[in-house]
mmCIF file of C-alpha atoms and ligand atoms in Angstrom:
data_model
loop_
_atom_site.group_PDB
_atom_site.id
_atom_site.type_symbol
_atom_site.label_atom_id
_atom_site.label_comp_id
_atom_site.label_asym_id
_atom_site.label_seq_id
_atom_site.Cartn_x
_atom_site.Cartn_y
_atom_site.Cartn_z
ATOM 1 C CA MET A 13 6.494 -22.287 4.821
ATOM 2 C CA THR A 14 7.791 -18.953 3.049
ATOM 3 C CA GLU A 15 9.961 -16.390 3.432
ATOM 4 C CA PRO A 16 8.946 -12.737 4.395
ATOM 5 C CA ALA A 17 9.091 -10.080 1.734
ATOM 6 C CA LEU A 18 10.711 -7.124 4.084
ATOM 7 C CA LEU A 19 9.850 -3.547 3.338
ATOM 8 C CA ALA A 20 10.903 -1.509 6.658
ATOM 9 C CA PRO A 21 9.861 -1.255 10.025
ATOM 10 C CA VAL A 22 8.101 2.175 9.738
ATOM 11 C CA ILE A 23 6.194 2.583 6.295
ATOM 12 C CA ALA A 24 4.691 5.766 5.609
ATOM 13 C CA HIS A 25 0.831 5.151 5.237
ATOM 14 C CA ARG A 26 -0.428 6.876 1.602
ATOM 15 C CA GLY A 27 2.902 8.682 2.028
ATOM 16 C CA ALA A 28 3.218 11.010 5.421
ATOM 17 C CA SER A 29 -0.407 11.350 5.038
ATOM 18 C CA GLY A 30 -1.194 12.867 8.546
ATOM 19 C CA THR A 31 0.732 15.932 7.409
ATOM 20 C CA ALA A 32 0.657 16.349 3.583
ATOM 21 C CA PRO A 33 -2.657 15.181 1.068
ATOM 22 C CA GLU A 34 -2.613 11.498 1.278
ATOM 23 C CA ASN A 35 -1.510 9.465 -2.018
ATOM 24 C CA THR A 36 0.366 12.546 -3.653
ATOM 25 C CA LEU A 37 3.866 13.104 -4.723
ATOM 26 C CA ALA A 38 4.063 15.737 -1.652
ATOM 27 C CA ALA A 39 3.255 13.081 0.814
ATOM 28 C CA ILE A 40 6.198 10.684 -0.738
ATOM 29 C CA ALA A 41 8.271 13.545 -0.612
ATOM 30 C CA LEU A 42 7.446 14.422 3.039
ATOM 31 C CA ALA A 43 7.821 10.832 4.079
ATOM 32 C CA ALA A 44 11.541 10.986 2.631
ATOM 33 C CA LYS A 45 11.902 14.128 4.633
ATOM 34 C CA GLN A 46 10.743 12.834 7.655
ATOM 35 C CA GLY A 47 13.248 9.780 7.432
ATOM 36 C CA ALA A 48 10.871 6.917 6.013
ATOM 37 C CA ARG A 49 12.577 4.448 3.931
ATOM 38 C CA CYS A 50 9.483 2.885 2.542
ATOM 39 C CA VAL A 51 5.673 4.091 1.626
ATOM 40 C CA GLU A 52 2.549 2.425 0.999
ATOM 41 C CA LEU A 53 0.331 3.593 -1.666
ATOM 42 C CA ASP A 54 -3.257 2.749 -3.157
ATOM 43 C CA ALA A 55 -3.549 2.167 -6.816
ATOM 44 C CA SER A 56 -6.793 2.229 -9.373
ATOM 45 C CA ILE A 57 -7.231 2.714 -12.963
ATOM 46 C CA SER A 58 -8.855 5.385 -14.870
ATOM 47 C CA LYS A 59 -11.438 4.756 -17.693
ATOM 48 C CA ASP A 60 -8.753 4.117 -20.211
ATOM 49 C CA GLY A 61 -6.945 1.708 -18.040
ATOM 50 C CA ILE A 62 -4.156 4.153 -16.820
ATOM 51 C CA ALA A 63 -3.030 3.466 -13.018
ATOM 52 C CA PHE A 64 -3.477 6.361 -10.742
ATOM 53 C CA VAL A 65 -2.472 6.820 -6.999
ATOM 54 C CA HIS A 66 -5.717 7.127 -4.923
ATOM 55 C CA HIS A 67 -7.616 5.499 -2.030
ATOM 56 C CA ASP A 68 -11.218 6.016 -2.610
ATOM 57 C CA ASP A 69 -13.462 4.582 -5.591
ATOM 58 C CA THR A 70 -14.766 8.438 -5.879
ATOM 59 C CA LEU A 71 -12.883 11.321 -6.151
ATOM 60 C CA GLU A 72 -14.919 13.763 -3.652
ATOM 61 C CA ARG A 73 -12.640 13.222 -0.474
ATOM 62 C CA CYS A 74 -9.524 13.634 -1.969
ATOM 63 C CA THR A 75 -9.632 15.757 -4.561
ATOM 64 C CA ASP A 76 -11.561 18.711 -6.810
ATOM 65 C CA GLY A 77 -13.478 16.179 -8.791
ATOM 66 C CA ALA A 78 -16.527 14.311 -8.362
ATOM 67 C CA GLY A 79 -17.633 10.854 -9.167
ATOM 68 C CA TYR A 80 -15.956 7.472 -9.625
ATOM 69 C CA LEU A 81 -12.482 7.401 -10.608
ATOM 70 C CA CYS A 82 -13.042 4.812 -13.021
ATOM 71 C CA ALA A 83 -15.552 6.794 -14.806
ATOM 72 C CA HIS A 84 -12.949 9.449 -15.964
ATOM 73 C CA THR A 85 -10.261 9.450 -18.542
ATOM 74 C CA ALA A 86 -6.359 10.080 -17.496
ATOM 75 C CA ALA A 87 -6.561 13.348 -19.335
ATOM 76 C CA GLU A 88 -9.457 14.502 -17.103
ATOM 77 C CA LEU A 89 -7.651 13.102 -14.101
ATOM 78 C CA ASP A 90 -4.562 14.830 -14.658
ATOM 79 C CA LYS A 91 -6.453 18.202 -14.554
ATOM 80 C CA LEU A 92 -7.533 17.439 -10.855
ATOM 81 C CA LYS A 93 -5.831 18.711 -7.857
ATOM 82 C CA ALA A 94 -5.600 16.255 -4.828
ATOM 83 C CA THR A 95 -5.365 18.724 -2.004
ATOM 84 C CA ALA A 96 -7.842 17.060 0.287
ATOM 85 C CA GLY A 97 -8.711 20.454 1.801
ATOM 86 C CA LEU A 98 -4.827 21.725 2.561
ATOM 87 C CA ALA A 99 -4.498 24.979 1.535
ATOM 88 C CA GLU A 100 -0.569 24.789 1.467
ATOM 89 C CA PHE A 101 -0.693 21.801 -1.079
ATOM 90 C CA GLU A 102 -3.303 23.881 -3.416
ATOM 91 C CA ASN A 103 -1.251 22.629 -6.632
ATOM 92 C CA GLU A 104 -0.746 19.090 -5.760
ATOM 93 C CA PRO A 105 -2.003 16.717 -8.482
ATOM 94 C CA LEU A 106 -3.793 13.552 -8.701
ATOM 95 C CA PRO A 107 -0.573 11.431 -9.386
ATOM 96 C CA ARG A 108 -0.425 8.640 -11.940
ATOM 97 C CA LEU A 109 1.374 5.712 -10.718
ATOM 98 C CA ASP A 110 4.470 6.152 -13.266
ATOM 99 C CA ALA A 111 4.950 9.806 -11.869
ATOM 100 C CA ALA A 112 4.903 8.065 -8.113
ATOM 101 C CA ILE A 113 7.524 5.400 -9.100
ATOM 102 C CA ALA A 114 9.438 7.743 -10.670
ATOM 103 C CA LEU A 115 9.702 10.028 -7.624
ATOM 104 C CA LEU A 116 10.431 6.799 -5.362
ATOM 105 C CA ASP A 117 13.107 5.941 -7.668
ATOM 106 C CA SER A 118 14.736 9.146 -7.232
ATOM 107 C CA LEU A 119 14.608 9.042 -3.407
ATOM 108 C CA ASN A 120 15.478 5.295 -3.388
ATOM 109 C CA MET A 121 12.442 4.449 -1.437
ATOM 110 C CA GLY A 122 10.826 1.064 -1.008
ATOM 111 C CA LEU A 123 7.185 0.736 -1.952
ATOM 112 C CA ASN A 124 3.975 -1.290 -0.393
ATOM 113 C CA LEU A 125 1.832 -1.002 -3.555
ATOM 114 C CA GLU A 126 -1.936 -1.471 -2.683
ATOM 115 C CA ILE A 127 -3.873 -2.682 -5.822
ATOM 116 C CA LYS A 128 -7.204 -0.937 -4.832
ATOM 117 C CA PRO A 129 -9.519 -2.088 -7.713
ATOM 118 C CA THR A 130 -13.176 -0.298 -7.794
ATOM 119 C CA PRO A 131 -15.210 -3.537 -7.559
ATOM 120 C CA GLY A 132 -15.564 -5.157 -10.902
ATOM 121 C CA LEU A 133 -12.294 -3.917 -12.346
ATOM 122 C CA GLU A 134 -10.028 -6.092 -10.117
ATOM 123 C CA GLU A 135 -8.463 -7.855 -13.445
ATOM 124 C CA PRO A 136 -7.951 -4.793 -15.367
ATOM 125 C CA THR A 137 -6.494 -2.807 -12.092
ATOM 126 C CA ALA A 138 -3.940 -5.364 -11.313
ATOM 127 C CA ARG A 139 -2.803 -5.921 -15.108
ATOM 128 C CA ALA A 140 -2.336 -2.113 -15.295
ATOM 129 C CA VAL A 141 -0.530 -1.872 -12.229
ATOM 130 C CA CYS A 142 1.738 -4.970 -12.907
ATOM 131 C CA ASP A 143 2.457 -3.462 -16.473
ATOM 132 C CA VAL A 144 3.697 -0.070 -14.619
ATOM 133 C CA VAL A 145 5.693 -1.886 -12.295
ATOM 134 C CA ARG A 146 7.269 -4.306 -14.757
ATOM 135 C CA GLU A 147 8.586 -1.406 -16.865
ATOM 136 C CA GLN A 148 9.628 0.936 -13.965
ATOM 137 C CA TRP A 149 10.216 -0.586 -10.773
ATOM 138 C CA ARG A 150 14.383 -0.741 -10.046
ATOM 139 C CA ALA A 151 14.541 -4.008 -8.754
ATOM 140 C CA GLU A 152 16.928 -3.566 -5.717
ATOM 141 C CA LEU A 153 14.600 -1.294 -4.156
ATOM 142 C CA PRO A 154 12.052 -3.214 -1.809
ATOM 143 C CA LEU A 155 8.553 -3.676 -3.253
ATOM 144 C CA VAL A 156 5.301 -5.507 -1.888
ATOM 145 C CA LEU A 157 2.239 -5.587 -4.129
ATOM 146 C CA SER A 158 -0.499 -6.414 -1.602
ATOM 147 C CA SER A 159 -4.386 -6.251 -1.718
ATOM 148 C CA PHE A 160 -7.811 -6.930 0.086
ATOM 149 C CA SER A 161 -8.545 -8.401 -3.376
ATOM 150 C CA LYS A 162 -7.646 -12.054 -4.119
ATOM 151 C CA ASP A 163 -8.664 -11.415 -7.684
ATOM 152 C CA ALA A 164 -6.197 -8.992 -8.126
ATOM 153 C CA LEU A 165 -3.790 -10.781 -6.404
ATOM 154 C CA ALA A 166 -4.117 -13.883 -8.506
ATOM 155 C CA VAL A 167 -3.432 -11.760 -11.539
ATOM 156 C CA ALA A 168 -0.284 -10.134 -9.716
ATOM 157 C CA ARG A 169 0.920 -13.622 -9.241
ATOM 158 C CA ASP A 170 0.443 -14.667 -12.730
ATOM 159 C CA GLU A 171 1.680 -11.582 -14.254
ATOM 160 C CA LEU A 172 4.455 -10.937 -12.134
ATOM 161 C CA PRO A 173 5.391 -13.722 -10.210
ATOM 162 C CA GLY A 174 8.627 -12.392 -9.194
ATOM 163 C CA ALA A 175 7.085 -9.693 -7.424
ATOM 164 C CA PRO A 176 6.218 -10.430 -3.709
ATOM 165 C CA ARG A 177 2.717 -10.399 -2.468
ATOM 166 C CA GLY A 178 0.720 -9.524 0.579
ATOM 167 C CA PHE A 179 -2.400 -10.407 1.389
ATOM 168 C CA ILE A 180 -4.524 -7.656 3.269
ATOM 169 C CA VAL A 181 -6.927 -8.514 5.861
ATOM 170 C CA CYS A 182 -8.745 -6.765 8.882
ATOM 171 C CA ALA A 183 -8.911 -9.508 11.199
ATOM 172 C CA ILE A 184 -6.953 -12.383 10.672
ATOM 173 C CA PRO A 185 -9.340 -15.051 9.005
ATOM 174 C CA GLU A 186 -9.654 -18.673 10.112
ATOM 175 C CA ASN A 187 -8.359 -20.139 6.267
ATOM 176 C CA TRP A 188 -5.393 -17.679 6.232
ATOM 177 C CA ARG A 189 -2.883 -20.768 5.446
ATOM 178 C CA HIS A 190 -5.282 -21.625 2.576
ATOM 179 C CA THR A 191 -5.321 -18.042 0.829
ATOM 180 C CA VAL A 192 -1.498 -17.260 1.360
ATOM 181 C CA GLN A 193 -0.629 -20.700 -0.116
ATOM 182 C CA LEU A 194 -3.080 -20.018 -3.457
ATOM 183 C CA LEU A 195 -1.704 -16.778 -3.710
ATOM 184 C CA GLN A 196 1.624 -17.722 -3.173
ATOM 185 C CA CYS A 197 1.854 -14.465 -0.648
ATOM 186 C CA GLN A 198 5.055 -13.899 1.293
ATOM 187 C CA ASN A 199 3.267 -11.410 3.507
ATOM 188 C CA LEU A 200 0.101 -10.993 5.446
ATOM 189 C CA HIS A 201 -1.024 -7.329 6.340
ATOM 190 C CA CYS A 202 -3.561 -6.768 8.656
ATOM 191 C CA ASP A 203 -5.460 -4.284 11.073
ATOM 192 C CA GLY A 204 -2.825 -3.763 14.122
ATOM 193 C CA ALA A 205 -5.964 -3.073 16.497
ATOM 194 C CA LEU A 206 -7.441 -6.593 15.934
ATOM 195 C CA LEU A 207 -3.989 -8.763 15.752
ATOM 196 C CA GLU A 208 -3.672 -10.796 18.910
ATOM 197 C CA LYS A 209 -0.484 -12.055 20.310
ATOM 198 C CA ALA A 210 -0.734 -15.979 19.435
ATOM 199 C CA GLN A 211 -1.859 -15.219 15.848
ATOM 200 C CA ALA A 212 0.890 -12.839 15.265
ATOM 201 C CA GLN A 213 3.235 -15.928 16.414
ATOM 202 C CA ALA A 214 1.235 -18.253 14.317
ATOM 203 C CA LEU A 215 1.928 -16.123 11.322
ATOM 204 C CA LEU A 216 5.570 -15.493 12.069
ATOM 205 C CA ASP A 217 6.036 -19.300 12.831
ATOM 206 C CA TYR A 218 4.540 -19.710 9.124
ATOM 207 C CA GLY A 219 7.515 -17.630 7.947
ATOM 208 C CA LEU A 220 5.185 -14.636 6.824
ATOM 209 C CA GLY A 221 6.012 -10.821 6.339
ATOM 210 C CA VAL A 222 3.763 -9.110 8.978
ATOM 211 C CA TYR A 223 2.839 -5.698 8.751
ATOM 212 C CA CYS A 224 0.066 -3.774 10.597
ATOM 213 C CA PHE A 225 -1.978 -0.700 9.773
ATOM 214 C CA THR A 226 -2.850 1.872 10.640
ATOM 215 C CA ILE A 227 -0.547 2.774 13.803
ATOM 216 C CA ASN A 228 -0.595 6.388 14.766
ATOM 217 C CA THR A 229 0.757 6.287 18.144
ATOM 218 C CA VAL A 230 4.078 5.134 19.719
ATOM 219 C CA ALA A 231 2.032 3.020 22.322
ATOM 220 C CA ASP A 232 0.398 0.967 19.479
ATOM 221 C CA ALA A 233 3.610 0.506 17.708
ATOM 222 C CA GLN A 234 5.480 -0.928 20.712
ATOM 223 C CA ARG A 235 2.641 -3.367 21.160
ATOM 224 C CA LEU A 236 3.087 -4.584 17.600
ATOM 225 C CA PHE A 237 7.162 -4.623 17.844
ATOM 226 C CA ASP A 238 6.638 -6.472 21.089
ATOM 227 C CA MET A 239 4.845 -8.888 18.934
ATOM 228 C CA HIS A 240 7.583 -9.219 16.737
ATOM 229 C CA VAL A 241 5.529 -7.994 13.667
ATOM 230 C CA HIS A 242 8.030 -6.786 10.843
ATOM 231 C CA GLY A 243 6.346 -3.269 10.308
ATOM 232 C CA VAL A 244 4.018 -1.039 10.597
ATOM 233 C CA PHE A 245 2.209 1.492 8.356
ATOM 234 C CA THR A 246 1.642 4.949 9.755
ATOM 235 C CA ASP A 247 0.119 8.299 8.692
ATOM 236 C CA TYR A 248 3.055 9.872 11.045
ATOM 237 C CA PRO A 249 6.499 8.355 10.288
ATOM 238 C CA ALA A 250 8.389 11.156 12.064
ATOM 239 C CA GLN A 251 6.664 10.070 15.265
ATOM 240 C CA ILE A 252 6.700 6.325 14.980
ATOM 241 C CA LEU A 253 10.337 6.408 13.944
ATOM 242 C CA GLY A 254 11.422 8.060 17.132
ATOM 243 C CA LEU A 255 10.408 4.817 18.761
ATOM 244 C CA GLU A 256 13.305 3.491 17.098
ATOM 245 C CA ASN A 257 16.310 6.126 18.198
HETATM 246 O O1 G3P B 27 -1.972 -1.484 2.942
HETATM 247 C C1 G3P B 27 -2.300 -1.267 4.108
HETATM 248 C C2 G3P B 27 -3.936 -0.461 4.314
HETATM 249 O O2 G3P B 27 -3.313 0.670 3.408
HETATM 250 C C3 G3P B 27 -4.889 -0.881 3.956
HETATM 251 O O3 G3P B 27 -6.197 -0.281 4.134
HETATM 252 O O4 G3P B 27 -8.064 1.448 3.628
HETATM 253 O O5 G3P B 27 -5.733 2.296 4.256
HETATM 254 O O6 G3P B 27 -6.023 1.095 2.083
HETATM 255 P P1 G3P B 27 -6.350 1.135 3.448
HETATM 256 MG MG1 MG B 28 -3.679 1.198 1.567
#
């Protein structure tokens, strides 16, 4: 049994990524403007071990760079634009994690920071993320470190035991109890489309925080809130927040 690590009922997934380029400072600022109190961001590392906010292993989809993010130095990544093809955001940089956290701090926003290592870089990625969080995170703001990677979560558990952890899955695996015990996770984050009512009840009865991705319609959010999940990740926070009015 455990206690949920609470974030917010509506979390802006990669920032307000339905409207601004995902995982950018603009997407964080827009999430705040749309009324979100918490964002989800993905973090990986450069060749020289600096944490950046980015979802994919490679740069092509969201930036004007090419190749693996982890094959570039931080100085090289600092020159990239992360506009994701959206003309009105043409000067948006690929943010370092420390810059994203500084912005969240100024906005008094909570964070679900997903450790997103390129395969093989689980340990250094988790260490780099923990170093930035240890240095910068303001304790009174909500924070969860989450990952699909058990290796990354094990490093986070050992490096920053006081920071709540979330194990991310698509469908709920049979052995979820074992994994959340081993990694001392307070939360389980899962694909909302695959979550069944009985599974949600079992997770909640166990005392886990349950957050579901990626929920972009009011009807889908309502189905999950009716199951009493703690929150949803959405690309459209303004739209889903309307549900709560
Ligand atoms: O953290 C929840 C969700 O973001 C996990 O999937 O691929 O959007 O990072 P993905
Ligand atoms: Mg993510």
